[in-house]
C-alpha cells in the first residue's frame, strides 16, 4: 500500500514513511492511494473477532511494510493498557447502542489510536536509529492521550499546545501532572484552532521540520485515523450478533472530523453504514455544511463539550479529496480559497453526495444538559457531554430501520461540571483520577505565535 497527499505533490510513500512524515510536505494530508474493499463475507468474519485480532486484520490491509509478527505485537501491547477486557465494549441503553471508547489510560477515545501510535513511533525510531520531537495541539483529550502514549519513552520528546483556560480542570491535570522529563505542556493564549494552525505552520517549515525531526500525533497522522477505523467494524459485529441487522447508523460527536472520517473510511471499505450522523455543539461549521452546504468559518464558542470547540476541522480536507472525485488540484485550490475567504461553496451534485453519507445536527448547551439528565433518569447511565451531543443527534435523526451506535468518546468524570449541572452530582471517578489534584504539575503559558512555539521547541528539543 502506498500513500499520497490530498494536494498531490507527495506520492508513493510507504506506511512507515507516511507515519513519520505526519503532515504531508506539500501541506496536505496523507491518504492511502486506494481503499481496500471487503466483501460482505469478510465484514461478517471480522465482526466475530476479538479486538486485537480485528485490529490486526484491518491494519494489515493498509500496512505492508511491518512484519506481521511485529505488527501483532505492537497491537497487543497497545490494548493491554485498557481496563476493559473487550477494549471498546458496546452496551445497549435506552434504545441506542453506546460504543464505550473511554477505557484507556486517559479515559477518552484518543487512547485507542495513541497507545498504538506511541508504541509504533518507538518501534520505528529504534529501527531507524532516529529521535523525534512530537509537536501536537489539543482541545483537551489528544494531549493527555499522546503524552501517556510516549511518556518516558527513549528518543522522543513531546510538546503539546492546549488552549489556556479552555479545557476542563481534569483534562488540564491529566496533561500537566505528567512531569516526565520528555513531556512539555504549553498553555497557549488562544483557541484550539490557533494551536492547530501553529502546528501546521511549524510542519510547513520543512527546514525546521527536518532539523528537529518533528512527529505528529494529531489526526494529521494517518495512523491515528487508521486505528480509529477498527472500532466501527467491532461495534457493527457486536450489534449484528445481537440484532441480526444488515445496516447500521453511527452517531459521532465531531470537532476535528477525524473520528467520523474513520467511519467514512470504514463505509468505503464496505461496512454497511446507512448514514454517519455528524453531531456538533454550537461550533457547527460541519453540521451547517452537511445540512445546508454552508461551510463558512465562525468564531470559536465555549461550550459544555470543550474538546469539540473547533471551527477549522483538519480532516475535512481528506473528505474533500473524495468529494472532489480525488482531484488533488481542486483540493489545493479549495484550501487556498478557504484560507483567504473563510468559506467554500458546493455544487448541488456535491451536496447530494454528502447527503448519501451523512446526516447532521447542532446540539446546544441546554440540549446537552437535558440529554445527560433524561438519559440518566431513564437508565442510570451517565453520559459525558460530548457523547450526549451524539446521543441527542442519534435520537433526532436515526430512522427505525437500522440500529444506531453512539460513539461514547470520553468518560463523564473528565467533565464533572457539565454532569453536575445535569444530574445534580458529579460522576464517579475512575481510580486513575484519584488524588490527581495533589500531584506535582509542570506547564508553561505561551503566546499564540508560531515563532514563540518554535523557539521553545528548539530550546528543549532532543
Ligand atoms: C471527547 C471528544 N469527543 C469528540 C471529539 C471530536 O472528535 P474529532 O475531533 O475526531 O471530530 C473530541 C476531539 O477530538 C473529543 O475529545
Ligand atoms: N478534540 C481533539 C482535537 C484534536 O483532534 P485530533 O483528533 O486531530 O488530535 C483533542 O482532544 O485534542
mmCIF file with all atom_site columns, N, CA and C in Angstrom, residues 272-330:
data_model
loop_
_atom_site.group_PDB
_atom_site.id
_atom_site.type_symbol
_atom_site.label_atom_id
_atom_site.label_alt_id
_atom_site.label_comp_id
_atom_site.label_asym_id
_atom_site.label_entity_id
_atom_site.label_seq_id
_atom_site.pdbx_PDB_ins_code
_atom_site.Cartn_x
_atom_site.Cartn_y
_atom_site.Cartn_z
_atom_site.occupancy
_atom_site.B_iso_or_equiv
_atom_site.pdbx_formal_charge
_atom_site.auth_seq_id
_atom_site.auth_comp_id
_atom_site.auth_asym_id
_atom_site.auth_atom_id
_atom_site.pdbx_PDB_model_num
ATOM 1   N N  . UNK A 1 272 ? -21.535 -1.843 6.166  1.00 0.00 ? 272 UNK A N  1
ATOM 2   C CA . UNK A 1 272 ? -22.850 -1.327 5.727  1.00 0.00 ? 272 UNK A CA 1
ATOM 3   C C  . UNK A 1 272 ? -23.404 -0.247 6.655  1.00 0.00 ? 272 UNK A C  1
ATOM 4   N N  . UNK A 1 273 ? -22.813 0.922  6.555  1.00 0.00 ? 273 UNK A N  1
ATOM 5   C CA . UNK A 1 273 ? -23.263 2.069  7.366  1.00 0.00 ? 273 UNK A CA 1
ATOM 6   C C  . UNK A 1 273 ? -24.336 2.803  6.565  1.00 0.00 ? 273 UNK A C  1
ATOM 7   N N  . UNK A 1 274 ? -25.527 2.860  7.128  1.00 0.00 ? 274 UNK A N  1
ATOM 8   C CA . UNK A 1 274 ? -26.629 3.518  6.407  1.00 0.00 ? 274 UNK A CA 1
ATOM 9   C C  . UNK A 1 274 ? -26.326 5.011  6.264  1.00 0.00 ? 274 UNK A C  1
ATOM 10  N N  . UNK A 1 275 ? -26.047 5.658  7.387  1.00 0.00 ? 275 UNK A N  1
ATOM 11  C CA . UNK A 1 275 ? -25.566 7.045  7.370  1.00 0.00 ? 275 UNK A CA 1
ATOM 12  C C  . UNK A 1 275 ? -24.667 7.250  8.586  1.00 0.00 ? 275 UNK A C  1
ATOM 13  N N  . UNK A 1 276 ? -23.715 8.162  8.440  1.00 0.00 ? 276 UNK A N  1
ATOM 14  C CA . UNK A 1 276 ? -22.929 8.636  9.576  1.00 0.00 ? 276 UNK A CA 1
ATOM 15  C C  . UNK A 1 276 ? -23.617 9.901  10.079 1.00 0.00 ? 276 UNK A C  1
ATOM 16  N N  . UNK A 1 277 ? -23.946 9.923  11.355 1.00 0.00 ? 277 UNK A N  1
ATOM 17  C CA . UNK A 1 277 ? -24.624 11.097 11.909 1.00 0.00 ? 277 UNK A CA 1
ATOM 18  C C  . UNK A 1 277 ? -23.567 11.994 12.549 1.00 0.00 ? 277 UNK A C  1
ATOM 19  N N  . UNK A 1 278 ? -23.422 13.170 11.987 1.00 0.00 ? 278 UNK A N  1
ATOM 20  C CA . UNK A 1 278 ? -22.385 14.107 12.435 1.00 0.00 ? 278 UNK A CA 1
ATOM 21  C C  . UNK A 1 278 ? -23.032 15.063 13.434 1.00 0.00 ? 278 UNK A C  1
ATOM 22  N N  . UNK A 1 279 ? -22.582 14.996 14.684 1.00 0.00 ? 279 UNK A N  1
ATOM 23  C CA . UNK A 1 279 ? -23.184 15.804 15.743 1.00 0.00 ? 279 UNK A CA 1
ATOM 24  C C  . UNK A 1 279 ? -22.175 16.833 16.225 1.00 0.00 ? 279 UNK A C  1
ATOM 25  N N  . UNK A 1 280 ? -22.557 18.100 16.182 1.00 0.00 ? 280 UNK A N  1
ATOM 26  C CA . UNK A 1 280 ? -21.648 19.142 16.695 1.00 0.00 ? 280 UNK A CA 1
ATOM 27  C C  . UNK A 1 280 ? -22.317 19.901 17.840 1.00 0.00 ? 280 UNK A C  1
ATOM 28  N N  . UNK A 1 281 ? -21.487 20.609 18.601 1.00 0.00 ? 281 UNK A N  1
ATOM 29  C CA . UNK A 1 281 ? -22.023 21.602 19.534 1.00 0.00 ? 281 UNK A CA 1
ATOM 30  C C  . UNK A 1 281 ? -22.234 22.913 18.750 1.00 0.00 ? 281 UNK A C  1
ATOM 31  N N  . UNK A 1 282 ? -22.237 24.038 19.456 1.00 0.00 ? 282 UNK A N  1
ATOM 32  C CA . UNK A 1 282 ? -22.524 25.311 18.781 1.00 0.00 ? 282 UNK A CA 1
ATOM 33  C C  . UNK A 1 282 ? -21.438 25.686 17.771 1.00 0.00 ? 282 UNK A C  1
ATOM 34  N N  . UNK A 1 283 ? -20.263 25.079 17.859 1.00 0.00 ? 283 UNK A N  1
ATOM 35  C CA . UNK A 1 283 ? -19.218 25.293 16.839 1.00 0.00 ? 283 UNK A CA 1
ATOM 36  C C  . UNK A 1 283 ? -19.570 24.369 15.671 1.00 0.00 ? 283 UNK A C  1
ATOM 37  N N  . UNK A 1 284 ? -20.471 24.878 14.807 1.00 0.00 ? 284 UNK A N  1
ATOM 38  C CA . UNK A 1 284 ? -21.214 23.941 13.956 1.00 0.00 ? 284 UNK A CA 1
ATOM 39  C C  . UNK A 1 284 ? -20.939 24.094 12.462 1.00 0.00 ? 284 UNK A C  1
ATOM 40  N N  . UNK A 1 285 ? -19.737 24.512 12.107 1.00 0.00 ? 285 UNK A N  1
ATOM 41  C CA . UNK A 1 285 ? -19.439 24.659 10.671 1.00 0.00 ? 285 UNK A CA 1
ATOM 42  C C  . UNK A 1 285 ? -19.715 23.348 9.931  1.00 0.00 ? 285 UNK A C  1
ATOM 43  N N  . UNK A 1 286 ? -19.412 22.220 10.553 1.00 0.00 ? 286 UNK A N  1
ATOM 44  C CA . UNK A 1 286 ? -19.569 20.938 9.845  1.00 0.00 ? 286 UNK A CA 1
ATOM 45  C C  . UNK A 1 286 ? -21.029 20.527 9.729  1.00 0.00 ? 286 UNK A C  1
ATOM 46  N N  . UNK A 1 287 ? -21.826 20.766 10.778 1.00 0.00 ? 287 UNK A N  1
ATOM 47  C CA . UNK A 1 287 ? -23.233 20.374 10.632 1.00 0.00 ? 287 UNK A CA 1
ATOM 48  C C  . UNK A 1 287 ? -23.953 21.335 9.684  1.00 0.00 ? 287 UNK A C  1
ATOM 49  N N  . UNK A 1 288 ? -23.534 22.600 9.646  1.00 0.00 ? 288 UNK A N  1
ATOM 50  C CA . UNK A 1 288 ? -24.124 23.516 8.646  1.00 0.00 ? 288 UNK A CA 1
ATOM 51  C C  . UNK A 1 288 ? -23.755 23.055 7.232  1.00 0.00 ? 288 UNK A C  1
ATOM 52  N N  . UNK A 1 289 ? -22.528 22.576 7.086  1.00 0.00 ? 289 UNK A N  1
ATOM 53  C CA . UNK A 1 289 ? -22.095 22.080 5.765  1.00 0.00 ? 289 UNK A CA 1
ATOM 54  C C  . UNK A 1 289 ? -22.978 20.916 5.310  1.00 0.00 ? 289 UNK A C  1
ATOM 55  N N  . UNK A 1 290 ? -23.192 19.956 6.200  1.00 0.00 ? 290 UNK A N  1
ATOM 56  C CA . UNK A 1 290 ? -23.979 18.774 5.795  1.00 0.00 ? 290 UNK A CA 1
ATOM 57  C C  . UNK A 1 290 ? -25.426 19.168 5.525  1.00 0.00 ? 290 UNK A C  1
ATOM 58  N N  . UNK A 1 291 ? -25.978 20.012 6.373  1.00 0.00 ? 291 UNK A N  1
ATOM 59  C CA . UNK A 1 291 ? -27.412 20.307 6.244  1.00 0.00 ? 291 UNK A CA 1
ATOM 60  C C  . UNK A 1 291 ? -27.704 21.314 5.132  1.00 0.00 ? 291 UNK A C  1
ATOM 61  N N  . UNK A 1 292 ? -26.855 22.363 5.034  1.00 0.00 ? 292 UNK A N  1
ATOM 62  C CA . UNK A 1 292 ? -27.201 23.471 4.134  1.00 0.00 ? 292 UNK A CA 1
ATOM 63  C C  . UNK A 1 292 ? -26.119 23.783 3.104  1.00 0.00 ? 292 UNK A C  1
ATOM 64  N N  . UNK A 1 293 ? -25.030 23.016 3.102  1.00 0.00 ? 293 UNK A N  1
ATOM 65  C CA . UNK A 1 293 ? -23.920 23.333 2.190  1.00 0.00 ? 293 UNK A CA 1
ATOM 66  C C  . UNK A 1 293 ? -23.185 24.597 2.606  1.00 0.00 ? 293 UNK A C  1
ATOM 67  N N  . UNK A 1 294 ? -23.407 25.047 3.856  1.00 0.00 ? 294 UNK A N  1
ATOM 68  C CA . UNK A 1 294 ? -22.810 26.305 4.326  1.00 0.00 ? 294 UNK A CA 1
ATOM 69  C C  . UNK A 1 294 ? -21.518 25.998 5.083  1.00 0.00 ? 294 UNK A C  1
ATOM 70  N N  . UNK A 1 295 ? -20.394 26.041 4.371  1.00 0.00 ? 295 UNK A N  1
ATOM 71  C CA . UNK A 1 295 ? -19.099 25.787 5.026  1.00 0.00 ? 295 UNK A CA 1
ATOM 72  C C  . UNK A 1 295 ? -18.400 27.129 5.186  1.00 0.00 ? 295 UNK A C  1
ATOM 73  N N  . UNK A 1 296 ? -18.788 27.860 6.250  1.00 0.00 ? 296 UNK A N  1
ATOM 74  C CA . UNK A 1 296 ? -18.197 29.190 6.474  1.00 0.00 ? 296 UNK A CA 1
ATOM 75  C C  . UNK A 1 296 ? -17.770 29.272 7.931  1.00 0.00 ? 296 UNK A C  1
ATOM 76  N N  . UNK A 1 297 ? -16.534 29.736 8.128  1.00 0.00 ? 297 UNK A N  1
ATOM 77  C CA . UNK A 1 297 ? -15.945 29.698 9.461  1.00 0.00 ? 297 UNK A CA 1
ATOM 78  C C  . UNK A 1 297 ? -16.548 30.768 10.363 1.00 0.00 ? 297 UNK A C  1
ATOM 79  N N  . UNK A 1 298 ? -16.743 30.418 11.643 1.00 0.00 ? 298 UNK A N  1
ATOM 80  C CA . UNK A 1 298 ? -17.224 31.399 12.627 1.00 0.00 ? 298 UNK A CA 1
ATOM 81  C C  . UNK A 1 298 ? -16.203 31.533 13.750 1.00 0.00 ? 298 UNK A C  1
ATOM 82  N N  . UNK A 1 299 ? -16.589 32.269 14.805 1.00 0.00 ? 299 UNK A N  1
ATOM 83  C CA . UNK A 1 299 ? -15.719 32.403 15.985 1.00 0.00 ? 299 UNK A CA 1
ATOM 84  C C  . UNK A 1 299 ? -15.831 31.141 16.826 1.00 0.00 ? 299 UNK A C  1
ATOM 85  N N  . UNK A 1 300 ? -14.736 30.729 17.473 1.00 0.00 ? 300 UNK A N  1
ATOM 86  C CA . UNK A 1 300 ? -14.824 29.579 18.378 1.00 0.00 ? 300 UNK A CA 1
ATOM 87  C C  . UNK A 1 300 ? -15.609 30.000 19.627 1.00 0.00 ? 300 UNK A C  1
ATOM 88  N N  . UNK A 1 301 ? -16.657 29.214 19.931 1.00 0.00 ? 301 UNK A N  1
ATOM 89  C CA . UNK A 1 301 ? -17.519 29.496 21.092 1.00 0.00 ? 301 UNK A CA 1
ATOM 90  C C  . UNK A 1 301 ? -17.224 28.480 22.188 1.00 0.00 ? 301 UNK A C  1
ATOM 91  N N  . UNK A 1 302 ? -17.205 28.924 23.455 1.00 0.00 ? 302 UNK A N  1
ATOM 92  C CA . UNK A 1 302 ? -17.009 27.972 24.553 1.00 0.00 ? 302 UNK A CA 1
ATOM 93  C C  . UNK A 1 302 ? -18.320 27.262 24.857 1.00 0.00 ? 302 UNK A C  1
ATOM 94  N N  . UNK A 1 303 ? -18.260 25.948 24.994 1.00 0.00 ? 303 UNK A N  1
ATOM 95  C CA . UNK A 1 303 ? -19.465 25.139 25.191 1.00 0.00 ? 303 UNK A CA 1
ATOM 96  C C  . UNK A 1 303 ? -19.260 24.176 26.365 1.00 0.00 ? 303 UNK A C  1
ATOM 97  N N  . UNK A 1 304 ? -20.228 23.289 26.562 1.00 0.00 ? 304 UNK A N  1
ATOM 98  C CA . UNK A 1 304 ? -20.071 22.267 27.608 1.00 0.00 ? 304 UNK A CA 1
ATOM 99  C C  . UNK A 1 304 ? -19.280 21.060 27.113 1.00 0.00 ? 304 UNK A C  1
ATOM 100 N N  . UNK A 1 305 ? -18.985 21.014 25.829 1.00 0.00 ? 305 UNK A N  1
ATOM 101 C CA . UNK A 1 305 ? -18.195 19.907 25.264 1.00 0.00 ? 305 UNK A CA 1
ATOM 102 C C  . UNK A 1 305 ? -16.923 20.517 24.656 1.00 0.00 ? 305 UNK A C  1
ATOM 103 N N  . UNK A 1 306 ? -15.985 20.931 25.524 1.00 0.00 ? 306 UNK A N  1
ATOM 104 C CA . UNK A 1 306 ? -14.873 21.780 25.075 1.00 0.00 ? 306 UNK A CA 1
ATOM 105 C C  . UNK A 1 306 ? -13.961 21.123 24.048 1.00 0.00 ? 306 UNK A C  1
ATOM 106 N N  . UNK A 1 307 ? -13.895 19.789 24.056 1.00 0.00 ? 307 UNK A N  1
ATOM 107 C CA . UNK A 1 307 ? -12.997 19.137 23.088 1.00 0.00 ? 307 UNK A CA 1
ATOM 108 C C  . UNK A 1 307 ? -13.489 19.318 21.662 1.00 0.00 ? 307 UNK A C  1
ATOM 109 N N  . UNK A 1 308 ? -14.739 19.725 21.511 1.00 0.00 ? 308 UNK A N  1
ATOM 110 C CA . UNK A 1 308 ? -15.274 19.951 20.158 1.00 0.00 ? 308 UNK A CA 1
ATOM 111 C C  . UNK A 1 308 ? -15.402 21.445 19.861 1.00 0.00 ? 308 UNK A C  1
ATOM 112 N N  . UNK A 1 309 ? -14.733 22.279 20.648 1.00 0.00 ? 309 UNK A N  1
ATOM 113 C CA . UNK A 1 309 ? -14.761 23.727 20.375 1.00 0.00 ? 309 UNK A CA 1
ATOM 114 C C  . UNK A 1 309 ? -13.728 24.024 19.290 1.00 0.00 ? 309 UNK A C  1
ATOM 115 N N  . UNK A 1 310 ? -14.104 23.668 18.079 1.00 0.00 ? 310 UNK A N  1
ATOM 116 C CA . UNK A 1 310 ? -13.206 23.723 16.917 1.00 0.00 ? 310 UNK A CA 1
ATOM 117 C C  . UNK A 1 310 ? -14.006 24.289 15.752 1.00 0.00 ? 310 UNK A C  1
ATOM 118 N N  . UNK A 1 311 ? -13.404 25.187 14.990 1.00 0.00 ? 311 UNK A N  1
ATOM 119 C CA . UNK A 1 311 ? -14.058 25.670 13.772 1.00 0.00 ? 311 UNK A CA 1
ATOM 120 C C  . UNK A 1 311 ? -13.414 25.061 12.527 1.00 0.00 ? 311 UNK A C  1
ATOM 121 N N  . UNK A 1 312 ? -12.077 25.067 12.482 1.00 0.00 ? 312 UNK A N  1
ATOM 122 C CA . UNK A 1 312 ? -11.418 24.603 11.254 1.00 0.00 ? 312 UNK A CA 1
ATOM 123 C C  . UNK A 1 312 ? -10.999 23.144 11.436 1.00 0.00 ? 312 UNK A C  1
ATOM 124 N N  . UNK A 1 313 ? -11.805 22.247 10.893 1.00 0.00 ? 313 UNK A N  1
ATOM 125 C CA . UNK A 1 313 ? -11.614 20.809 11.123 1.00 0.00 ? 313 UNK A CA 1
ATOM 126 C C  . UNK A 1 313 ? -10.582 20.265 10.136 1.00 0.00 ? 313 UNK A C  1
ATOM 127 N N  . UNK A 1 314 ? -9.490  19.800 10.700 1.00 0.00 ? 314 UNK A N  1
ATOM 128 C CA . UNK A 1 314 ? -8.359  19.372 9.880  1.00 0.00 ? 314 UNK A CA 1
ATOM 129 C C  . UNK A 1 314 ? -8.736  18.314 8.828  1.00 0.00 ? 314 UNK A C  1
ATOM 130 N N  . UNK A 1 315 ? -9.427  17.279 9.266  1.00 0.00 ? 315 UNK A N  1
ATOM 131 C CA . UNK A 1 315 ? -9.677  16.153 8.356  1.00 0.00 ? 315 UNK A CA 1
ATOM 132 C C  . UNK A 1 315 ? -10.713 16.426 7.284  1.00 0.00 ? 315 UNK A C  1
ATOM 133 N N  . UNK A 1 316 ? -11.341 17.584 7.334  1.00 0.00 ? 316 UNK A N  1
ATOM 134 C CA . UNK A 1 316 ? -12.297 17.915 6.278  1.00 0.00 ? 316 UNK A CA 1
ATOM 135 C C  . UNK A 1 316 ? -11.588 17.878 4.928  1.00 0.00 ? 316 UNK A C  1
ATOM 136 N N  . UNK A 1 317 ? -10.318 18.242 4.935  1.00 0.00 ? 317 UNK A N  1
ATOM 137 C CA . UNK A 1 317 ? -9.537  18.207 3.683  1.00 0.00 ? 317 UNK A CA 1
ATOM 138 C C  . UNK A 1 317 ? -9.489  16.780 3.117  1.00 0.00 ? 317 UNK A C  1
ATOM 139 N N  . UNK A 1 318 ? -9.373  15.793 4.008  1.00 0.00 ? 318 UNK A N  1
ATOM 140 C CA . UNK A 1 318 ? -9.356  14.406 3.494  1.00 0.00 ? 318 UNK A CA 1
ATOM 141 C C  . UNK A 1 318 ? -10.700 14.072 2.850  1.00 0.00 ? 318 UNK A C  1
ATOM 142 N N  . UNK A 1 319 ? -11.792 14.525 3.467  1.00 0.00 ? 319 UNK A N  1
ATOM 143 C CA . UNK A 1 319 ? -13.101 14.244 2.883  1.00 0.00 ? 319 UNK A CA 1
ATOM 144 C C  . UNK A 1 319 ? -13.271 14.977 1.543  1.00 0.00 ? 319 UNK A C  1
ATOM 145 N N  . UNK A 1 320 ? -12.779 16.235 1.495  1.00 0.00 ? 320 UNK A N  1
ATOM 146 C CA . UNK A 1 320 ? -12.884 16.992 0.239  1.00 0.00 ? 320 UNK A CA 1
ATOM 147 C C  . UNK A 1 320 ? -12.228 16.232 -0.913 1.00 0.00 ? 320 UNK A C  1
ATOM 148 N N  . UNK A 1 321 ? -11.130 15.555 -0.599 1.00 0.00 ? 321 UNK A N  1
ATOM 149 C CA . UNK A 1 321 ? -10.420 14.801 -1.638 1.00 0.00 ? 321 UNK A CA 1
ATOM 150 C C  . UNK A 1 321 ? -11.388 13.808 -2.316 1.00 0.00 ? 321 UNK A C  1
ATOM 151 N N  . UNK A 1 322 ? -12.210 13.142 -1.527 1.00 0.00 ? 322 UNK A N  1
ATOM 152 C CA . UNK A 1 322 ? -13.171 12.187 -2.124 1.00 0.00 ? 322 UNK A CA 1
ATOM 153 C C  . UNK A 1 322 ? -14.360 12.918 -2.737 1.00 0.00 ? 322 UNK A C  1
ATOM 154 N N  . UNK A 1 323 ? -14.821 13.978 -2.047 1.00 0.00 ? 323 UNK A N  1
ATOM 155 C CA . UNK A 1 323 ? -15.969 14.719 -2.595 1.00 0.00 ? 323 UNK A CA 1
ATOM 156 C C  . UNK A 1 323 ? -15.608 15.312 -3.958 1.00 0.00 ? 323 UNK A C  1
ATOM 157 N N  . UNK A 1 324 ? -14.339 15.719 -4.121 1.00 0.00 ? 324 UNK A N  1
ATOM 158 C CA . UNK A 1 324 ? -13.875 16.285 -5.391 1.00 0.00 ? 324 UNK A CA 1
ATOM 159 C C  . UNK A 1 324 ? -13.344 15.190 -6.318 1.00 0.00 ? 324 UNK A C  1
ATOM 160 N N  . UNK A 1 325 ? -13.859 13.994 -6.174 1.00 0.00 ? 325 UNK A N  1
ATOM 161 C CA . UNK A 1 325 ? -13.526 12.877 -7.080 1.00 0.00 ? 325 UNK A CA 1
ATOM 162 C C  . UNK A 1 325 ? -12.014 12.665 -7.183 1.00 0.00 ? 325 UNK A C  1
ATOM 163 N N  . UNK A 1 326 ? -11.324 12.801 -6.039 1.00 0.00 ? 326 UNK A N  1
ATOM 164 C CA . UNK A 1 326 ? -9.895  12.505 -5.924 1.00 0.00 ? 326 UNK A CA 1
ATOM 165 C C  . UNK A 1 326 ? -9.037  13.403 -6.830 1.00 0.00 ? 326 UNK A C  1
ATOM 166 N N  . UNK A 1 327 ? -9.449  14.662 -6.916 1.00 0.00 ? 327 UNK A N  1
ATOM 167 C CA . UNK A 1 327 ? -8.705  15.630 -7.732 1.00 0.00 ? 327 UNK A CA 1
ATOM 168 C C  . UNK A 1 327 ? -7.864  16.519 -6.806 1.00 0.00 ? 327 UNK A C  1
ATOM 169 N N  . UNK A 1 328 ? -6.548  16.257 -6.683 1.00 0.00 ? 328 UNK A N  1
ATOM 170 C CA . UNK A 1 328 ? -5.729  16.991 -5.711 1.00 0.00 ? 328 UNK A CA 1
ATOM 171 C C  . UNK A 1 328 ? -5.595  18.476 -6.032 1.00 0.00 ? 328 UNK A C  1
ATOM 172 N N  . UNK A 1 329 ? -5.648  18.834 -7.331 1.00 0.00 ? 329 UNK A N  1
ATOM 173 C CA . UNK A 1 329 ? -5.528  20.257 -7.663 1.00 0.00 ? 329 UNK A CA 1
ATOM 174 C C  . UNK A 1 329 ? -6.735  21.030 -7.133 1.00 0.00 ? 329 UNK A C  1
ATOM 175 N N  . UNK A 1 330 ? -7.908  20.391 -7.239 1.00 0.00 ? 330 UNK A N  1
ATOM 176 C CA . UNK A 1 330 ? -9.107  21.066 -6.712 1.00 0.00 ? 330 UNK A CA 1
ATOM 177 C C  . UNK A 1 330 ? -9.021  21.213 -5.204 1.00 0.00 ? 330 UNK A C  1
#
